[in-house]
PDB file of C-alpha atoms in Angstrom:
ATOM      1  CA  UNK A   1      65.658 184.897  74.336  1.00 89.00           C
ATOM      2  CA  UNK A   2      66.159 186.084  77.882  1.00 93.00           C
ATOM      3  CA  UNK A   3      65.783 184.191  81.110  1.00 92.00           C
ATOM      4  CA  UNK A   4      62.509 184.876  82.640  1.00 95.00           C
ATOM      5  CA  UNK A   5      63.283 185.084  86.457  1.00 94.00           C
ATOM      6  CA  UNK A   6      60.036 185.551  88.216  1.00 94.00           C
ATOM      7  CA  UNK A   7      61.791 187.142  92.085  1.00 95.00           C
ATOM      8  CA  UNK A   8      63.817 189.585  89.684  1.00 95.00           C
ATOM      9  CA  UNK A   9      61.345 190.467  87.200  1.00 97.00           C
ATOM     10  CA  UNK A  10      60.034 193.648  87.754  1.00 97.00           C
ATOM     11  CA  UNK A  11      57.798 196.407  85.493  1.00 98.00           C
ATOM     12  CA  UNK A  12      58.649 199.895  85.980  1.00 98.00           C
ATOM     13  CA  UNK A  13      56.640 203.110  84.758  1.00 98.00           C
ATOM     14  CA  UNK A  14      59.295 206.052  85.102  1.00 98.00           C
ATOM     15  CA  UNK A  15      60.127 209.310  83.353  1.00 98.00           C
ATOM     16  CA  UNK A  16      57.811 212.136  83.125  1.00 98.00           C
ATOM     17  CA  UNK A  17      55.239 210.455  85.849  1.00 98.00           C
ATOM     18  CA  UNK A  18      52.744 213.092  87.526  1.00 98.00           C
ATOM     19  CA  UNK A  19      54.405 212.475  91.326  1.00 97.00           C
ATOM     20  CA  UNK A  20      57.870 212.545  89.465  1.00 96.00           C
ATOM     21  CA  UNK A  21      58.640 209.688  90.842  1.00 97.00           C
ATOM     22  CA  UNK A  22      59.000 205.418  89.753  1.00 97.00           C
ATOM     23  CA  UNK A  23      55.959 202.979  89.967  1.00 98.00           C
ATOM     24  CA  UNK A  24      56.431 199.482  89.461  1.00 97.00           C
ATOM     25  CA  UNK A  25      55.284 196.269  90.127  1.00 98.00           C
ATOM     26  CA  UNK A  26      56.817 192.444  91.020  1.00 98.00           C
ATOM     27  CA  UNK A  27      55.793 189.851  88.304  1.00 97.00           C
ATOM     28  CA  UNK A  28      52.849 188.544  91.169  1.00 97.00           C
ATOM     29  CA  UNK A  29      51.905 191.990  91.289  1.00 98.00           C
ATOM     30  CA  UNK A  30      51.698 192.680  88.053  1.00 97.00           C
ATOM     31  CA  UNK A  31      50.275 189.428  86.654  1.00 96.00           C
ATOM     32  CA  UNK A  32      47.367 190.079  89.154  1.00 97.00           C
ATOM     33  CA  UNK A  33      46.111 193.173  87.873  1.00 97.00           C
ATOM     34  CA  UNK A  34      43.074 193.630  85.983  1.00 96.00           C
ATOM     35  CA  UNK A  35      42.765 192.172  82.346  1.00 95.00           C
ATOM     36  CA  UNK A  36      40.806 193.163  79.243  1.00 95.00           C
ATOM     37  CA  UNK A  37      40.979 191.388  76.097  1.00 94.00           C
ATOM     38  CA  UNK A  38      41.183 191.966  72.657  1.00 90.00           C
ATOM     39  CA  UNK A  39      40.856 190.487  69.190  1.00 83.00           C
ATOM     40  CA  UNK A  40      42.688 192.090  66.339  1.00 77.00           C
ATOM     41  CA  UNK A  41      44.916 191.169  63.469  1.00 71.00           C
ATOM     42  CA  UNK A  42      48.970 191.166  63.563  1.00 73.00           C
ATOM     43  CA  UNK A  43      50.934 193.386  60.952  1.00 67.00           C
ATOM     44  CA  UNK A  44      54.217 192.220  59.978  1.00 72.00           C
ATOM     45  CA  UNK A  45      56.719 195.180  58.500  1.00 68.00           C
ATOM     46  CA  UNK A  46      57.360 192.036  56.088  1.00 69.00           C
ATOM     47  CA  UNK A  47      53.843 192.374  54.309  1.00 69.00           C
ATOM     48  CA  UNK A  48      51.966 189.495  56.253  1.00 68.00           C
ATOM     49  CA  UNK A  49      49.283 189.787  58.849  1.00 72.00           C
ATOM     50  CA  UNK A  50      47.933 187.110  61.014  1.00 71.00           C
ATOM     51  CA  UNK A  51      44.358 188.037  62.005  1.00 69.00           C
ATOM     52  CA  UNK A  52      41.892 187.607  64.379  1.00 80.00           C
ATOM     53  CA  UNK A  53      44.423 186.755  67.988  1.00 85.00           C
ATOM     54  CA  UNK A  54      42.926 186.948  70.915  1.00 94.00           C
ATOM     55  CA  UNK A  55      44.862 189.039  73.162  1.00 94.00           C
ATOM     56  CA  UNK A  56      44.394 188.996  77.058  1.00 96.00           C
ATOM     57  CA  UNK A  57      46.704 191.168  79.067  1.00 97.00           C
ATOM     58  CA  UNK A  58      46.591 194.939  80.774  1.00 98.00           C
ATOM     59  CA  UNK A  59      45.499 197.867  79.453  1.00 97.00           C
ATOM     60  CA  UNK A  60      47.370 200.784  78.321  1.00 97.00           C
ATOM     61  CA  UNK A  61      45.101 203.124  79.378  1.00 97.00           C
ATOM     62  CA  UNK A  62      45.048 200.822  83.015  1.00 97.00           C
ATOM     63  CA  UNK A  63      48.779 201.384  83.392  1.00 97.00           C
ATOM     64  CA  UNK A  64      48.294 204.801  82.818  1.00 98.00           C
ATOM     65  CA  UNK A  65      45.618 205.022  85.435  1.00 97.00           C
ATOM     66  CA  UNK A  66      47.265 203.341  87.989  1.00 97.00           C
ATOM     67  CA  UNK A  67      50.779 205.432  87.246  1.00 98.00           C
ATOM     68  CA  UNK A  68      49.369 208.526  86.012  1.00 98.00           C
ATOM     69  CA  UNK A  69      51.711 210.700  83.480  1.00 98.00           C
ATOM     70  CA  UNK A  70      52.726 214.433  83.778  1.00 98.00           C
ATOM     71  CA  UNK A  71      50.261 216.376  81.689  1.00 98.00           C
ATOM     72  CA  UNK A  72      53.085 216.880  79.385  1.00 98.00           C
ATOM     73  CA  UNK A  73      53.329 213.675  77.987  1.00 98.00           C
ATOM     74  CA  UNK A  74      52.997 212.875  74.351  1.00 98.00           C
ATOM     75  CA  UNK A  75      54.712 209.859  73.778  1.00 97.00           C
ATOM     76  CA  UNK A  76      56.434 206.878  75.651  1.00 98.00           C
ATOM     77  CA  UNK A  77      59.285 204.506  75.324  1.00 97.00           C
ATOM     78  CA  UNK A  78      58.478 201.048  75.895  1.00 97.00           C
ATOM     79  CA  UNK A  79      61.666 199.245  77.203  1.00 98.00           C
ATOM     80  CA  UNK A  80      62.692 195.610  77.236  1.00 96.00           C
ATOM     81  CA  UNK A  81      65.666 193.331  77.640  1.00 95.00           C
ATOM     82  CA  UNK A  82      68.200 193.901  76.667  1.00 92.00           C
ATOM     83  CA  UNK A  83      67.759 197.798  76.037  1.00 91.00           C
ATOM     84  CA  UNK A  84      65.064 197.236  73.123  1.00 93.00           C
ATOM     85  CA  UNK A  85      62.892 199.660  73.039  1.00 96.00           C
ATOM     86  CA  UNK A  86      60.637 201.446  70.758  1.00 95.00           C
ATOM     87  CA  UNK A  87      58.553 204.786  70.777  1.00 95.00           C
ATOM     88  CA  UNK A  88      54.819 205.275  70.391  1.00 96.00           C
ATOM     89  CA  UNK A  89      52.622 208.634  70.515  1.00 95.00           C
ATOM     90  CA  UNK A  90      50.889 208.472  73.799  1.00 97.00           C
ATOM     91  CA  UNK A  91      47.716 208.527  71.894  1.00 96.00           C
ATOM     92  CA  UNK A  92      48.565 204.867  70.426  1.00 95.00           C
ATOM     93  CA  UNK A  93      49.491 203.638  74.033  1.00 97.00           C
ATOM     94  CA  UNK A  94      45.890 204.958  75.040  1.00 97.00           C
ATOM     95  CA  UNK A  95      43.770 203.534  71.816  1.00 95.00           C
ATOM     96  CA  UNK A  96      41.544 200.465  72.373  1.00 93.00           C
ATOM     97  CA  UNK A  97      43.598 197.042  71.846  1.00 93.00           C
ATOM     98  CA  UNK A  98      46.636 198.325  73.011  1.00 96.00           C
ATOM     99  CA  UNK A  99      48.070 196.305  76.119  1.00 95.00           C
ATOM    100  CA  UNK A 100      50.805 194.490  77.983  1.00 98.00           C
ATOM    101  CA  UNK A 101      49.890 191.007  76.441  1.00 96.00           C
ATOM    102  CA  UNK A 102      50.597 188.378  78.596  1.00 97.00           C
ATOM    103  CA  UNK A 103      48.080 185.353  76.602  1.00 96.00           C
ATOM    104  CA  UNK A 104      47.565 185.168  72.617  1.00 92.00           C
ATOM    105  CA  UNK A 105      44.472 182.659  71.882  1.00 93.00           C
ATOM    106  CA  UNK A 106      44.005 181.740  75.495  1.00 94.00           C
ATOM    107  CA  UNK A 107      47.360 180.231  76.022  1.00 95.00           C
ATOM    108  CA  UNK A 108      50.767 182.107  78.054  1.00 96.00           C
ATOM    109  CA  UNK A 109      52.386 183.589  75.586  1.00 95.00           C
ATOM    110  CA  UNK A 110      55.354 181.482  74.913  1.00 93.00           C
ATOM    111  CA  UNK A 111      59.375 182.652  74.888  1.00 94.00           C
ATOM    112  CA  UNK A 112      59.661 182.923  71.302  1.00 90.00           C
ATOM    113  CA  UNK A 113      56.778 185.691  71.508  1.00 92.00           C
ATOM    114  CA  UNK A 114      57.422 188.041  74.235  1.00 92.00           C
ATOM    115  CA  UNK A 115      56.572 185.738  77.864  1.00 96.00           C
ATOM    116  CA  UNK A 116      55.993 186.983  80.120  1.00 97.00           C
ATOM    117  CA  UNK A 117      54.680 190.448  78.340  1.00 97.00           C
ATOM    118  CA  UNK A 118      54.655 191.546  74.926  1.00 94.00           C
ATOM    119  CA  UNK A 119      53.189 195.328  73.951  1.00 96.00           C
ATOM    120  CA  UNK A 120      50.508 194.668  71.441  1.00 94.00           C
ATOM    121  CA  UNK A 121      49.522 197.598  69.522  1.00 93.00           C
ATOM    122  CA  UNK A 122      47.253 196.314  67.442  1.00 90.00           C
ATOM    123  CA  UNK A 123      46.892 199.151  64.525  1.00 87.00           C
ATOM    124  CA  UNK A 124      50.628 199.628  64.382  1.00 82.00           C
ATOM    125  CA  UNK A 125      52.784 197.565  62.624  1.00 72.00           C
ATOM    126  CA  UNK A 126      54.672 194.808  64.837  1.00 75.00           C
ATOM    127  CA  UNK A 127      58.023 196.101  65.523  1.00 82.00           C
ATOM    128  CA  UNK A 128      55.724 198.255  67.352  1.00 86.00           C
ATOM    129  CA  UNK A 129      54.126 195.573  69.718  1.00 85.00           C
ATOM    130  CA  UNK A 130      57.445 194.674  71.611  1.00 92.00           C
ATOM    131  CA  UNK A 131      58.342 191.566  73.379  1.00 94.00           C
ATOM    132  CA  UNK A 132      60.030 191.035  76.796  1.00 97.00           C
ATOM    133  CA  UNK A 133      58.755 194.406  78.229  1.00 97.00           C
ATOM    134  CA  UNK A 134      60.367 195.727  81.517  1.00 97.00           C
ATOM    135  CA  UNK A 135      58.739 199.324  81.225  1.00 97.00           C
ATOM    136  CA  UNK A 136      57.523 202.139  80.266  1.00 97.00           C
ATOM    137  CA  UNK A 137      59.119 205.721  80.026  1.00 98.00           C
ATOM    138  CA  UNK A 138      56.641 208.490  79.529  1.00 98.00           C
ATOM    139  CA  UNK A 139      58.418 211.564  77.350  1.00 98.00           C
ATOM    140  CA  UNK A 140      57.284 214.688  76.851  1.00 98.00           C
ATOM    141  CA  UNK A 141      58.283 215.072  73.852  1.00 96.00           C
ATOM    142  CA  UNK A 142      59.442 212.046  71.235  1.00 95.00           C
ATOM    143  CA  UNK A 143      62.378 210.063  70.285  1.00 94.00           C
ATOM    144  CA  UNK A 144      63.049 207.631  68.290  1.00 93.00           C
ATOM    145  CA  UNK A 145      63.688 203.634  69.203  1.00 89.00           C
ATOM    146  CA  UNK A 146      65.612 200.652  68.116  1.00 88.00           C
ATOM    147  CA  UNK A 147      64.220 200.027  64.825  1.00 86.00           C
ATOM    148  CA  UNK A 148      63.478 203.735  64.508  1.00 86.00           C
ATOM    149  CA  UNK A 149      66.896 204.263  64.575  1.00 84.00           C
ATOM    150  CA  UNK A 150      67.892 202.267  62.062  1.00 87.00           C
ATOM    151  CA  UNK A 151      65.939 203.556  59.585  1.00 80.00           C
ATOM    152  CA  UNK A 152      62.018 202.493  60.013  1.00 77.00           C
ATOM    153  CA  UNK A 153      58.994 204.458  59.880  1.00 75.00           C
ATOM    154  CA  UNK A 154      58.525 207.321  63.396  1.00 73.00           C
ATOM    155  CA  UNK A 155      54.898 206.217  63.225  1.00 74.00           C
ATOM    156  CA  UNK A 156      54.477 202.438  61.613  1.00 77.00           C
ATOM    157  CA  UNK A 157      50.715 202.821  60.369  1.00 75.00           C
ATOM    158  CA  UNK A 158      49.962 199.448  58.379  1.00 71.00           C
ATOM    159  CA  UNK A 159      47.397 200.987  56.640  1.00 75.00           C
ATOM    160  CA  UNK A 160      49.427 203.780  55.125  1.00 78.00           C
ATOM    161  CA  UNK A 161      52.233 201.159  54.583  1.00 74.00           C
ATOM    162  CA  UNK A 162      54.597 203.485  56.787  1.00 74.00           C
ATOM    163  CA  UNK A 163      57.925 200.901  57.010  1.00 67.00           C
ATOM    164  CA  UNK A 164      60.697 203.221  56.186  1.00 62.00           C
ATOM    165  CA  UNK A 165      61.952 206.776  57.733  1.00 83.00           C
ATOM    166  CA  UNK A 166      62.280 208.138  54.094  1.00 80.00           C
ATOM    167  CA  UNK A 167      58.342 207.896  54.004  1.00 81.00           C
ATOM    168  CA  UNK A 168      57.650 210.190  56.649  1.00 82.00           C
ATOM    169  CA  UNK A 169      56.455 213.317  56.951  1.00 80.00           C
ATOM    170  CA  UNK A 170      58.115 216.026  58.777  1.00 66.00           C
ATOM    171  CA  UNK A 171      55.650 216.555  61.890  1.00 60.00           C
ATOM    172  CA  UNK A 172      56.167 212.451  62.209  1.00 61.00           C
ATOM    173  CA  UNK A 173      60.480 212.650  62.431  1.00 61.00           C
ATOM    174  CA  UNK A 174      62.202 213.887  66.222  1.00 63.00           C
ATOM    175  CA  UNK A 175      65.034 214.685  65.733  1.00 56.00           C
ATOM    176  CA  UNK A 176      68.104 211.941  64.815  1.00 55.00           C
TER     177      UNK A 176
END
């Protein structure tokens, strides 16, 4: 687990940005902004979920407003330590539940789970919903991340059981 080091932490929003430029914010900054909560149920790739968490944290869609993306924009790469990442359609990042967790049933999320942010997308499966975030890049058009990489589904819909790349479809696949 990495080192959370509050004077070096920093969360950055780069890429295809409408100015074309970086936003970012210290952890104080960032930690103050506005928070919305959430409940929703967890989806293990493994076939378990954990429902009903309470999620309190920032808003996709609030990110987005307060470092607006080119018009171009379908997807982004959220980035963590380490150079983890993973890729969601832009539409995912915007849907309701989706945020930069920072408390899971009212208490700081802990190291082991992602403090000081996790992404939680709730109607994705959890490879999805990465821990130790350190930013976003927004992407016009899609690649794949970590896990996506190696061989799991583009898309990672829980309800359509999408775990593997073999299972998708070809509109859902960027290129390798």
């Amino acid at each position: 687990m990495p080192k959370f080091r509050p004077k070096d932490w920093d969360f950055r929003v780069f890429g295809a940005t409408a100015s074309g430029g970086q936003h970012g914010w210290s952890w104080d900054e960032f930690d103050a902004l506005p928070r919305t909560r959430a409940v929703a149920d967890f989806h293990c790739v493994t076939k378990f979920t954990i429902p009903d968490n309470e999620w309190e944290g920032v808003s996709g869609p609030a990110v987005v407003e307060l470092a607006p993306p080119h018009p171009d924009v379908t997807h982004v790469m959220v980035w963590a330590e380490y150079g983890y990442s993973a890729n969601i359609r832009m539409s995912d990042f915007l849907a309701e539940g989706t945020m930069f967790a920072t408390h899971r049933n009212g208490e700081r999320l802990s190291p082991d789970h992602g403090f000081p942010i996790r992404l939680v997308v709730p109607h994705l499966y959890a490879w999805k919903s990465v821990k130790w975030v350190r930013g976003i890049e927004y992407m016009v058009k899609d690649r794949r991340g970590f896990w996506e990489e190696r061989g799991y589904h583009n898309v990672a819909d829980p309800w359509r059981e999408q775990r593997y790349s073999y299972q998708e479809d070809a509109d859902e696949s960027p290129p390798l």
